[in-house]
Short mmCIF file of C-alpha atoms in Angstrom, two decimals:
data_model
loop_
_atom_site.label_atom_id
_atom_site.label_comp_id
_atom_site.label_asym_id
_atom_site.label_seq_id
_atom_site.Cartn_x
_atom_site.Cartn_y
_atom_site.Cartn_z
CA GLN A 24 88.20 52.32 68.68
CA VAL A 25 88.60 51.06 72.22
CA GLN A 26 87.48 53.41 74.98
CA LEU A 27 87.54 53.23 78.74
CA VAL A 28 84.21 52.92 80.52
CA GLU A 29 83.89 54.13 84.11
CA SER A 30 81.16 53.23 86.56
CA GLY A 31 80.35 53.60 90.24
CA GLY A 32 79.98 57.34 90.65
CA GLY A 33 77.09 58.90 92.51
CA LEU A 34 75.92 60.98 95.46
CA VAL A 35 77.21 60.08 98.90
CA PRO A 36 77.14 61.93 102.26
CA PRO A 37 80.37 63.12 103.88
CA GLY A 38 82.18 60.20 105.46
CA GLY A 39 80.67 57.77 103.01
CA SER A 40 82.30 55.41 100.52
CA LEU A 41 82.17 54.69 96.82
CA THR A 42 84.00 52.29 94.53
CA LEU A 43 84.75 53.30 90.95
CA ALA A 44 85.55 50.79 88.23
CA CYS A 45 87.08 51.23 84.78
CA VAL A 46 87.25 48.69 81.98
CA PRO A 47 88.13 48.87 78.26
CA SER A 48 85.06 48.81 76.00
CA GLY A 49 86.49 46.16 73.66
CA ARG A 50 89.12 43.50 73.25
CA ILE A 51 92.68 44.56 74.00
CA PHE A 52 95.98 42.75 74.34
CA ARG A 53 97.15 44.24 77.62
CA THR A 54 97.34 47.36 79.76
CA ASP A 55 100.30 48.98 81.44
CA THR A 56 99.80 52.00 83.70
CA MET A 57 96.19 52.55 84.76
CA GLY A 58 94.99 55.36 86.95
CA TRP A 59 92.37 57.87 88.05
CA TYR A 60 92.37 61.65 87.62
CA ARG A 61 90.08 64.53 88.50
CA GLN A 62 89.69 68.15 87.41
CA THR A 63 91.36 71.07 89.19
CA PRO A 64 89.68 74.49 89.47
CA GLU A 65 92.03 75.53 86.63
CA ASN A 66 90.43 72.80 84.50
CA GLN A 67 93.53 70.61 84.48
CA ARG A 68 93.43 66.92 85.20
CA GLU A 69 95.36 65.99 88.32
CA LEU A 70 96.45 62.53 89.38
CA VAL A 71 94.38 60.87 92.09
CA ALA A 72 96.00 57.42 91.99
CA SER A 73 97.84 55.20 89.53
CA MET A 74 99.30 51.71 89.27
CA SER A 75 102.13 50.50 87.09
CA GLY A 76 103.16 46.97 87.95
CA SER A 77 103.64 47.01 91.70
CA SER A 78 104.29 50.77 91.77
CA ILE A 79 101.41 52.81 93.21
CA ARG A 80 101.08 56.58 93.46
CA TYR A 81 98.51 58.63 95.37
CA ALA A 82 97.81 62.33 95.54
CA ASP A 83 98.57 63.66 99.02
CA ALA A 84 94.93 64.72 99.43
CA VAL A 85 93.67 61.14 99.19
CA LYS A 86 96.41 59.14 100.92
CA GLY A 87 94.98 56.89 103.61
CA ARG A 88 91.43 57.28 102.28
CA PHE A 89 91.53 55.98 98.69
CA THR A 90 92.85 52.64 97.47
CA ILE A 91 93.59 51.74 93.86
CA SER A 92 93.57 48.12 92.75
CA ARG A 93 93.56 46.13 89.52
CA ASP A 94 92.16 42.91 88.14
CA ASN A 95 94.78 42.24 85.49
CA PRO A 96 93.05 39.33 83.68
CA LYS A 97 90.03 41.62 83.24
CA ASN A 98 92.14 44.75 82.55
CA THR A 99 90.00 46.50 85.13
CA VAL A 100 91.09 49.15 87.60
CA TYR A 101 89.17 50.13 90.74
CA LEU A 102 89.26 53.08 93.10
CA GLN A 103 87.91 52.45 96.58
CA MET A 104 87.11 55.81 98.13
CA ASN A 105 86.48 55.97 101.87
CA SER A 106 85.93 58.85 104.29
CA LEU A 107 84.77 61.02 101.42
CA LYS A 108 84.82 64.79 101.88
CA PRO A 109 82.86 67.51 100.07
CA GLU A 110 86.11 68.62 98.44
CA ASP A 111 86.33 65.20 96.75
CA THR A 112 83.32 66.22 94.65
CA ASN A 113 84.49 66.08 91.05
CA ILE A 114 84.38 64.18 87.80
CA TYR A 115 86.75 61.22 88.00
CA TYR A 116 88.45 60.10 84.81
CA CYS A 117 90.10 56.78 84.12
CA ASN A 118 93.32 56.71 82.12
CA ALA A 119 95.28 53.78 80.75
CA ASN A 120 98.19 52.89 78.52
CA LEU A 121 97.05 49.95 76.47
CA ALA A 122 98.05 47.84 73.49
CA LEU A 123 95.47 46.36 71.13
CA ASN A 124 97.72 43.63 69.77
CA ALA A 125 100.92 41.83 70.73
CA GLY A 126 103.82 43.84 69.38
CA GLY A 127 101.51 46.70 68.47
CA PRO A 128 101.83 50.33 69.55
CA TRP A 129 100.77 51.60 72.95
CA TYR A 130 97.92 54.09 73.20
CA ASN A 131 97.07 56.45 76.03
CA VAL A 132 93.29 56.42 76.44
CA TRP A 133 90.85 58.39 78.62
CA GLY A 134 87.36 57.54 79.78
CA GLN A 135 84.40 59.92 79.65
CA GLY A 136 84.40 60.44 83.40
CA THR A 137 82.03 59.59 86.22
CA GLN A 138 80.57 62.18 88.60
CA VAL A 139 81.23 61.85 92.33
CA THR A 140 79.26 64.20 94.58
CA VAL A 141 79.84 64.33 98.33
CA SER A 142 77.07 66.24 100.04
CA SER A 143 74.63 65.94 102.89
#
């Protein structure tokens, strides 16, 4: 079964930057919407940023600081995070709608998450 694999998390001081990447673990046909989420204190996953075609959405808390981008031939999505704040500390999860074969069904898939810690 295809999974999403995240990378790029780590420890960074306030004001620092990190870039997260997410790629499917195996061969797929194509992806549609891809995005990044993080946990709320109520243990719900909230949208950080997503891309569907040319449509991009950002959470208000990250607008102007985070940038989502995609490499479509590689089915990879990135999250460039600048001016990081301690409140950005969280586990970041990748999410994607993907199809394994042409004409096949679409699946909504989550990654295992990557830890981002912003601390001095």
